[in-house]
């Protein structure tokens, strides 16, 4: 049997990984500023992570949610402390799409309503409702099409107010990424998020903060939505949560009650997934990774913005994007083949940096040196950047 061909792939086979580095089957070392799509949060094969999962596997790897799993309570407790949302409730699942699917369903159960406000260029996953709320017609199958999603422009306060004025009594939820990832690193403004909070309160709708990519400390705060200084009602999480182990979840505000069987999962919250997620929160707390992400991110953005060939350097913490003009548009490919550096991208011309939150100064400096060298070699135009 052959594989169903849905991804264009780089001709690279990774066989080893440590910290911010990976190695291919020929022994070539790569600096990983992509983290397998914002997934590697505490660094590859972190010793505490490997030990926590290995120990758990030697005890019990899996049992379903039909029995007590105290690791889930331990995770809820540590996650509550780290995120500052101690009074919230945790539901565990396996991926980002599943987290958003459950968040949207829960909002609809809670309000008894059907309409969802989502935003242009937003991405929420590939399952039925999550993909319907995603602004990309190419990945929405006919069966996923629904009139229940209303797409508005990001950061357009007037459009949002008008939409609530017209259909406020039908709106179950507003779903928004704090920083759009797949859409190309666009920050939801603090004022805009505060307006969402106010309108959701006024009309009885649920504010869902999709934190699958921009959450889990990547922005320098636990949730990038926290920059606005207001709470959402539901936060969806995945990617960085398991540092590569498939685990996702939603954090649910205390005023939203649970009911038996309204949500459910076979694999979600299993012993191994909890061990992986616990190792991540423990390392994030002990190694102060949110503060590191903020400092490293500020430093990188400052240096990148001094390179005249790179446009619109933007982001928060270690979720960074910049536009690459047409004449140096294969910069990402050159960084990979000439400098052995993995970066991310967004269509049509954005390079995204999504490294481990434990990125160190030496590795950030190597990246800056490499990108300057590539731009120079390419264009032969001196940059004004300073280290
Ligand atoms: C903001 C956001 N939400 C949801 C998802 C879907 O996550 P998953 O691929 O784990 O289903 C992604 C994935 O890129 C994402 O970036």
Short mmCIF file of C-alpha atoms and ligand atoms in Angstrom, two decimals:
data_model
loop_
_atom_site.label_atom_id
_atom_site.label_comp_id
_atom_site.label_asym_id
_atom_site.label_seq_id
_atom_site.Cartn_x
_atom_site.Cartn_y
_atom_site.Cartn_z
CA UNK A 1 0.00 0.00 0.00
CA UNK A 2 1.25 3.51 -0.70
CA UNK A 3 0.64 6.67 1.30
CA UNK A 4 -2.26 8.97 0.47
CA UNK A 5 -0.37 11.89 -1.02
CA UNK A 6 -1.64 15.01 0.77
CA UNK A 7 1.59 16.82 1.68
CA UNK A 8 4.40 18.29 -0.43
CA UNK A 9 7.48 17.18 1.57
CA UNK A 10 11.11 18.23 1.87
CA UNK A 11 13.49 15.46 0.86
CA UNK A 12 14.81 15.09 4.42
CA UNK A 13 14.52 12.19 6.88
CA UNK A 14 14.99 13.21 10.50
CA UNK A 15 16.41 10.47 12.72
CA UNK A 16 17.57 12.34 15.83
CA UNK A 17 16.59 15.49 17.72
CA UNK A 18 17.81 17.42 20.76
CA UNK A 19 16.88 20.88 22.06
CA UNK A 20 16.60 23.20 19.07
CA UNK A 21 18.40 20.80 16.71
CA UNK A 22 17.48 17.84 14.52
CA UNK A 23 19.73 15.52 12.47
CA UNK A 24 18.97 13.72 9.21
CA UNK A 25 19.88 10.16 8.20
CA UNK A 26 23.13 11.44 6.66
CA UNK A 27 24.23 13.01 9.94
CA UNK A 28 23.54 16.59 8.79
CA UNK A 29 22.54 18.92 11.65
CA UNK A 30 19.67 21.42 11.27
CA UNK A 31 18.62 24.33 13.50
CA UNK A 32 14.88 23.94 14.05
CA UNK A 33 13.03 27.27 14.12
CA UNK A 34 9.82 25.63 12.92
CA UNK A 35 9.32 23.06 15.70
CA UNK A 36 7.26 20.78 13.45
CA UNK A 37 4.69 23.56 13.16
CA UNK A 38 4.86 25.25 16.58
CA UNK A 39 4.69 21.92 18.39
CA UNK A 40 8.09 21.66 20.04
CA UNK A 41 7.65 23.87 23.09
CA UNK A 42 10.28 22.75 25.61
CA UNK A 43 12.83 21.47 23.06
CA UNK A 44 13.24 18.10 21.39
CA UNK A 45 13.82 15.05 23.62
CA UNK A 46 14.04 17.10 26.81
CA UNK A 47 15.43 14.69 29.49
CA UNK A 48 12.57 15.33 31.96
CA UNK A 49 10.01 14.74 29.19
CA UNK A 50 11.64 11.51 28.05
CA UNK A 51 11.92 10.27 31.63
CA UNK A 52 8.30 11.19 32.54
CA UNK A 53 6.87 9.39 29.49
CA UNK A 54 9.19 6.37 29.82
CA UNK A 55 8.35 5.90 33.50
CA UNK A 56 4.64 6.18 32.78
CA UNK A 57 4.85 3.70 29.90
CA UNK A 58 6.43 1.19 32.25
CA UNK A 59 3.45 1.58 34.62
CA UNK A 60 0.31 2.02 32.49
CA UNK A 61 0.17 3.67 29.06
CA UNK A 62 -3.56 3.81 28.48
CA UNK A 63 -6.90 3.29 30.03
CA UNK A 64 -10.14 5.00 29.01
CA UNK A 65 -12.08 7.69 30.85
CA UNK A 66 -14.28 5.09 32.51
CA UNK A 67 -11.93 5.03 35.54
CA UNK A 68 -10.14 7.64 37.71
CA UNK A 69 -6.98 9.03 36.12
CA UNK A 70 -5.34 11.15 38.87
CA UNK A 71 -2.76 12.38 36.34
CA UNK A 72 -5.59 14.41 34.75
CA UNK A 73 -6.24 16.20 38.04
CA UNK A 74 -2.52 16.81 38.52
CA UNK A 75 -2.38 18.30 35.02
CA UNK A 76 -5.47 20.47 35.61
CA UNK A 77 -3.92 21.73 38.83
CA UNK A 78 -0.50 22.59 37.35
CA UNK A 79 -2.01 24.03 34.18
CA UNK A 80 -4.35 26.20 36.23
CA UNK A 81 -1.40 27.59 38.19
CA UNK A 82 0.83 28.15 35.15
CA UNK A 83 -1.92 29.83 33.09
CA UNK A 84 -3.39 31.79 36.01
CA UNK A 85 -6.85 30.35 35.23
CA UNK A 86 -7.17 28.20 38.36
CA UNK A 87 -10.98 28.41 38.50
CA UNK A 88 -11.41 27.08 34.94
CA UNK A 89 -12.31 23.44 34.09
CA UNK A 90 -10.25 21.17 31.83
CA UNK A 91 -11.50 18.80 29.12
CA UNK A 92 -8.78 16.76 27.41
CA UNK A 93 -8.74 15.56 23.79
CA UNK A 94 -6.14 14.77 21.14
CA UNK A 95 -5.63 17.61 18.65
CA UNK A 96 -6.26 21.26 17.86
CA UNK A 97 -9.19 20.63 15.52
CA UNK A 98 -10.80 18.41 18.11
CA UNK A 99 -10.30 21.07 20.78
CA UNK A 100 -12.03 23.70 18.62
CA UNK A 101 -14.76 21.27 17.58
CA UNK A 102 -15.55 20.65 21.25
CA UNK A 103 -15.31 24.35 22.11
CA UNK A 104 -17.82 25.25 19.38
CA UNK A 105 -20.16 22.41 20.31
CA UNK A 106 -20.03 23.35 23.97
CA UNK A 107 -20.82 27.00 23.14
CA UNK A 108 -23.84 25.85 21.13
CA UNK A 109 -25.03 23.49 23.89
CA UNK A 110 -24.61 26.26 26.46
CA UNK A 111 -26.38 29.02 24.54
CA UNK A 112 -28.86 26.87 22.59
CA UNK A 113 -27.82 28.89 19.50
CA UNK A 114 -26.27 28.06 16.12
CA UNK A 115 -24.36 31.02 14.66
CA UNK A 116 -20.60 31.39 15.00
CA UNK A 117 -18.56 34.49 14.24
CA UNK A 118 -15.11 33.69 12.81
CA UNK A 119 -12.52 35.89 11.07
CA UNK A 120 -11.00 36.30 7.63
CA UNK A 121 -7.67 34.44 7.30
CA UNK A 122 -8.47 32.42 10.45
CA UNK A 123 -7.58 28.73 10.72
CA UNK A 124 -9.23 26.43 13.25
CA UNK A 125 -8.63 22.89 11.96
CA UNK A 126 -9.93 20.35 9.47
CA UNK A 127 -12.85 18.63 11.20
CA UNK A 128 -16.42 19.53 10.29
CA UNK A 129 -17.24 22.64 12.32
CA UNK A 130 -13.61 23.71 12.82
CA UNK A 131 -13.03 23.67 9.07
CA UNK A 132 -16.32 25.45 8.39
CA UNK A 133 -15.04 28.24 10.66
CA UNK A 134 -11.74 28.31 8.72
CA UNK A 135 -11.40 30.91 5.98
CA UNK A 136 -10.14 28.62 3.21
CA UNK A 137 -12.71 27.31 0.74
CA UNK A 138 -10.15 24.82 -0.66
CA UNK A 139 -10.29 22.67 2.46
CA UNK A 140 -14.06 22.87 3.07
CA UNK A 141 -15.82 19.85 1.54
CA UNK A 142 -19.40 20.26 0.32
CA UNK A 143 -20.65 18.38 3.38
CA UNK A 144 -18.92 20.89 5.70
CA UNK A 145 -20.64 23.90 4.16
CA UNK A 146 -23.04 25.66 6.51
CA UNK A 147 -24.80 29.01 6.85
CA UNK A 148 -24.01 29.05 10.52
CA UNK A 149 -20.59 30.68 10.19
CA UNK A 150 -20.27 34.45 9.73
CA UNK A 151 -16.82 35.63 8.58
CA UNK A 152 -15.82 39.17 9.57
CA UNK A 153 -12.59 41.10 8.90
CA UNK A 154 -10.08 40.83 11.74
CA UNK A 155 -9.85 43.89 14.00
CA UNK A 156 -12.89 45.59 12.43
CA UNK A 157 -14.75 46.85 15.48
CA UNK A 158 -17.58 48.38 13.50
CA UNK A 159 -18.34 45.18 11.56
CA UNK A 160 -18.36 43.22 14.82
CA UNK A 161 -20.73 45.64 16.56
CA UNK A 162 -23.08 45.68 13.57
CA UNK A 163 -23.12 41.90 13.35
CA UNK A 164 -24.11 41.61 17.02
CA UNK A 165 -26.72 44.35 16.60
CA UNK A 166 -28.30 42.45 13.71
CA UNK A 167 -28.05 38.85 14.90
CA UNK A 168 -26.91 38.99 18.53
CA UNK A 169 -29.67 36.71 19.80
CA UNK A 170 -28.57 33.95 17.39
CA UNK A 171 -24.84 34.07 18.05
CA UNK A 172 -23.48 31.15 20.06
CA UNK A 173 -19.79 32.07 19.90
CA UNK A 174 -17.00 34.21 18.57
CA UNK A 175 -13.89 32.15 17.77
CA UNK A 176 -10.60 33.98 17.30
CA UNK A 177 -6.87 33.24 17.27
CA UNK A 178 -4.92 35.67 19.46
CA UNK A 179 -2.31 35.69 16.71
CA UNK A 180 -3.34 34.16 13.39
CA UNK A 181 -0.74 31.53 12.52
CA UNK A 182 -1.58 29.81 9.24
CA UNK A 183 -3.03 33.13 8.04
CA UNK A 184 0.42 34.76 8.28
CA UNK A 185 1.03 36.13 11.82
CA UNK A 186 -1.67 38.73 12.28
CA UNK A 187 -2.28 39.93 15.84
CA UNK A 188 -5.84 40.36 17.11
CA UNK A 189 -5.70 43.83 18.70
CA UNK A 190 -6.11 44.15 22.46
CA UNK A 191 -8.96 46.62 21.99
CA UNK A 192 -10.68 44.23 19.58
CA UNK A 193 -10.46 41.32 22.04
CA UNK A 194 -11.86 43.52 24.81
CA UNK A 195 -14.73 44.44 22.49
CA UNK A 196 -15.41 40.74 21.84
CA UNK A 197 -15.55 40.22 25.62
CA UNK A 198 -18.00 43.10 26.06
CA UNK A 199 -20.29 42.08 23.20
CA UNK A 200 -20.30 38.41 24.24
CA UNK A 201 -21.33 39.50 27.75
CA UNK A 202 -23.96 41.86 26.42
CA UNK A 203 -25.55 39.30 24.05
CA UNK A 204 -24.91 36.10 26.02
CA UNK A 205 -22.44 34.60 23.52
CA UNK A 206 -19.32 32.55 24.26
CA UNK A 207 -15.84 33.98 23.58
CA UNK A 208 -13.60 31.15 22.31
CA UNK A 209 -9.88 31.89 22.26
CA UNK A 210 -8.24 29.54 19.76
CA UNK A 211 -4.86 29.18 21.40
CA UNK A 212 -3.78 26.06 19.54
CA UNK A 213 -0.83 27.81 17.91
CA UNK A 214 -0.46 31.15 19.72
CA UNK A 215 -1.01 29.72 23.22
CA UNK A 216 0.97 27.65 25.67
CA UNK A 217 3.50 30.39 26.43
CA UNK A 218 4.63 31.01 22.86
CA UNK A 219 3.70 34.71 22.93
CA UNK A 220 5.46 35.34 26.25
CA UNK A 221 2.15 35.13 28.16
CA UNK A 222 0.44 31.77 28.67
CA UNK A 223 -2.33 32.75 26.24
CA UNK A 224 -1.63 35.49 23.71
CA UNK A 225 -5.23 36.60 24.35
CA UNK A 226 -4.08 37.54 27.88
CA UNK A 227 -2.41 40.67 26.45
CA UNK A 228 -5.92 42.19 26.26
CA UNK A 229 -6.37 41.83 30.04
CA UNK A 230 -9.75 40.03 29.81
CA UNK A 231 -10.66 36.35 30.07
CA UNK A 232 -12.18 34.29 27.28
CA UNK A 233 -14.88 31.74 28.16
CA UNK A 234 -13.12 28.82 26.47
CA UNK A 235 -9.46 28.43 25.49
CA UNK A 236 -8.53 25.70 23.00
CA UNK A 237 -5.03 24.23 23.20
CA UNK A 238 -2.91 21.59 21.44
CA UNK A 239 0.45 21.89 19.60
CA UNK A 240 2.90 22.94 22.35
CA UNK A 241 0.87 21.14 25.01
CA UNK A 242 2.51 17.75 24.48
CA UNK A 243 5.82 18.83 22.88
CA UNK A 244 4.99 16.34 20.09
CA UNK A 245 2.82 13.87 21.96
CA UNK A 246 -0.72 14.24 20.52
CA UNK A 247 -2.70 15.96 23.25
CA UNK A 248 -5.19 18.81 23.14
CA UNK A 249 -7.72 20.33 25.44
CA UNK A 250 -10.12 23.11 26.26
CA UNK A 251 -10.13 25.24 29.39
CA UNK A 252 -13.70 26.17 30.27
CA UNK A 253 -14.83 29.10 32.43
CA UNK A 254 -16.52 28.22 35.74
CA UNK A 255 -19.97 29.54 34.70
CA UNK A 256 -20.29 26.91 31.93
CA UNK A 257 -21.68 23.75 33.52
CA UNK A 258 -20.86 20.21 32.45
CA UNK A 259 -23.36 17.42 31.88
CA UNK A 260 -22.57 13.73 31.54
CA UNK A 261 -21.92 12.63 27.96
CA UNK A 262 -22.22 16.12 26.41
CA UNK A 263 -18.55 15.73 25.38
CA UNK A 264 -16.44 12.60 25.21
CA UNK A 265 -13.36 10.88 23.81
CA UNK A 266 -11.68 7.48 23.86
CA UNK A 267 -8.05 8.56 23.84
CA UNK A 268 -8.25 12.07 25.32
CA UNK A 269 -6.51 12.45 28.67
CA UNK A 270 -4.92 9.00 28.65
CA UNK A 271 -2.04 8.23 31.01
CA UNK A 272 0.76 8.73 28.50
CA UNK A 273 -0.72 11.96 27.13
CA UNK A 274 -1.01 13.34 30.67
CA UNK A 275 2.58 12.35 31.46
CA UNK A 276 3.77 14.21 28.35
CA UNK A 277 1.64 17.28 29.12
CA UNK A 278 2.77 17.28 32.76
CA UNK A 279 6.42 17.16 31.73
CA UNK A 280 5.80 20.19 29.50
CA UNK A 281 4.17 22.34 32.20
CA UNK A 282 6.83 21.30 34.73
CA UNK A 283 9.70 22.31 32.43
CA UNK A 284 7.93 25.53 31.41
CA UNK A 285 7.62 26.50 35.07
CA UNK A 286 11.06 25.39 36.25
CA UNK A 287 12.95 26.85 33.29
CA UNK A 288 10.91 30.06 33.04
CA UNK A 289 10.23 29.43 29.38
CA UNK A 290 7.55 32.11 28.93
CA UNK A 291 9.99 34.81 30.04
CA UNK A 292 12.63 33.30 27.75
CA UNK A 293 10.21 33.30 24.80
CA UNK A 294 9.43 36.96 25.40
CA UNK A 295 13.07 38.04 25.69
CA UNK A 296 14.30 35.94 22.77
CA UNK A 297 11.37 37.02 20.63
CA UNK A 298 11.89 40.74 21.30
CA UNK A 299 15.55 40.36 20.50
CA UNK A 300 14.93 38.47 17.25
CA UNK A 301 12.22 40.89 16.10
CA UNK A 302 14.48 43.85 16.84
CA UNK A 303 17.33 42.38 14.80
CA UNK A 304 15.10 41.24 11.94
CA UNK A 305 13.46 44.65 11.66
CA UNK A 306 16.90 46.15 10.99
CA UNK A 307 17.32 44.12 7.81
CA UNK A 308 15.90 46.39 5.11
CA UNK A 309 15.08 43.52 2.74
CA UNK A 310 12.61 42.00 5.23
CA UNK A 311 9.25 43.72 5.54
CA UNK A 312 6.63 44.02 8.29
CA UNK A 313 8.45 42.11 11.01
CA UNK A 314 5.73 41.28 13.52
CA UNK A 315 4.66 38.92 16.27
CA UNK A 316 4.80 38.36 19.99
CA UNK A 317 7.37 36.29 21.84
CA UNK A 318 8.49 33.37 19.69
CA UNK A 319 5.64 33.60 17.19
CA UNK A 320 7.24 35.81 14.56
CA UNK A 321 6.47 36.57 10.94
CA UNK A 322 7.93 38.78 8.24
CA UNK A 323 7.21 39.35 4.56
CA UNK A 324 9.76 38.34 1.98
CA UNK A 325 9.64 40.48 -1.16
CA UNK A 326 9.32 38.85 -4.59
CA UNK A 327 13.02 39.18 -5.47
CA UNK A 328 14.16 37.10 -2.50
CA UNK A 329 11.10 34.89 -2.33
CA UNK A 330 12.96 31.58 -2.06
CA UNK A 331 14.76 32.72 1.11
CA UNK A 332 13.05 30.02 3.17
CA UNK A 333 14.32 27.31 0.81
CA UNK A 334 17.82 28.79 0.84
CA UNK A 335 17.86 28.87 4.63
CA UNK A 336 17.03 25.17 4.61
CA UNK A 337 19.39 23.96 1.85
CA UNK A 338 22.33 26.33 2.34
CA UNK A 339 22.18 27.01 6.08
CA UNK A 340 20.36 23.90 7.39
CA UNK A 341 17.71 25.97 9.17
CA UNK A 342 14.05 24.97 9.31
CA UNK A 343 11.58 27.86 9.28
CA UNK A 344 7.83 27.96 8.68
CA UNK A 345 5.89 29.81 6.01
CA UNK A 346 2.49 31.28 5.24
CA UNK A 347 1.14 31.94 1.79
CA UNK A 348 2.03 33.83 -0.27
CA UNK A 349 5.34 35.23 1.00
CA UNK A 350 5.61 35.10 4.79
CA UNK A 351 8.35 33.37 6.76
CA UNK A 352 7.16 32.21 10.17
CA UNK A 353 9.47 31.49 13.11
CA UNK A 354 8.00 29.06 15.64
CA UNK A 355 10.99 27.70 17.55
CA UNK A 356 11.15 25.96 20.90
CA UNK A 357 10.42 28.35 23.79
CA UNK A 358 13.82 27.29 25.15
CA UNK A 359 15.68 28.83 22.19
CA UNK A 360 18.98 30.25 23.44
CA UNK A 361 20.93 33.35 22.48
CA UNK A 362 23.64 31.41 20.67
CA UNK A 363 21.10 29.72 18.39
CA UNK A 364 19.21 32.97 17.80
CA UNK A 365 22.54 34.60 16.85
CA UNK A 366 23.40 31.76 14.45
CA UNK A 367 20.06 32.27 12.76
CA UNK A 368 20.61 36.01 12.41
CA UNK A 369 24.09 35.45 10.98
CA UNK A 370 22.70 32.88 8.53
CA UNK A 371 19.84 35.04 7.30
CA UNK A 372 22.11 38.04 6.78
CA UNK A 373 24.57 35.86 4.89
CA UNK A 374 21.82 34.46 2.66
CA UNK A 375 20.37 37.86 1.88
CA UNK A 376 23.83 39.22 1.10
CA UNK A 377 24.77 36.28 -1.09
CA UNK A 378 21.49 36.51 -2.87
CA UNK A 379 21.22 40.17 -3.60
CA UNK A 380 24.70 41.41 -2.91
CA UNK A 381 23.16 44.39 -1.10
CA UNK A 382 24.73 45.16 2.27
CA UNK A 383 22.35 45.07 5.23
CA UNK A 384 22.39 47.67 8.00
CA UNK A 385 21.78 45.08 10.67
CA UNK A 386 23.85 44.97 13.82
CA UNK A 387 24.15 41.98 16.10
C1 LIG B 1 -4.87 28.17 15.30
C2 LIG B 1 -5.03 26.73 14.97
N1 LIG B 1 -6.15 26.08 15.37
C3 LIG B 1 -6.35 24.78 15.12
C4 LIG B 1 -5.40 24.04 14.44
C5 LIG B 1 -5.65 22.57 14.17
O1 LIG B 1 -4.81 21.80 14.96
P1 LIG B 1 -4.57 20.25 14.61
O2 LIG B 1 -3.76 20.21 13.35
O3 LIG B 1 -3.86 19.70 15.81
O4 LIG B 1 -5.92 19.63 14.41
C6 LIG B 1 -4.22 24.65 14.01
C7 LIG B 1 -3.20 23.90 13.26
O5 LIG B 1 -2.33 24.43 12.60
C8 LIG B 1 -4.03 26.04 14.27
O6 LIG B 1 -2.93 26.69 13.88
#
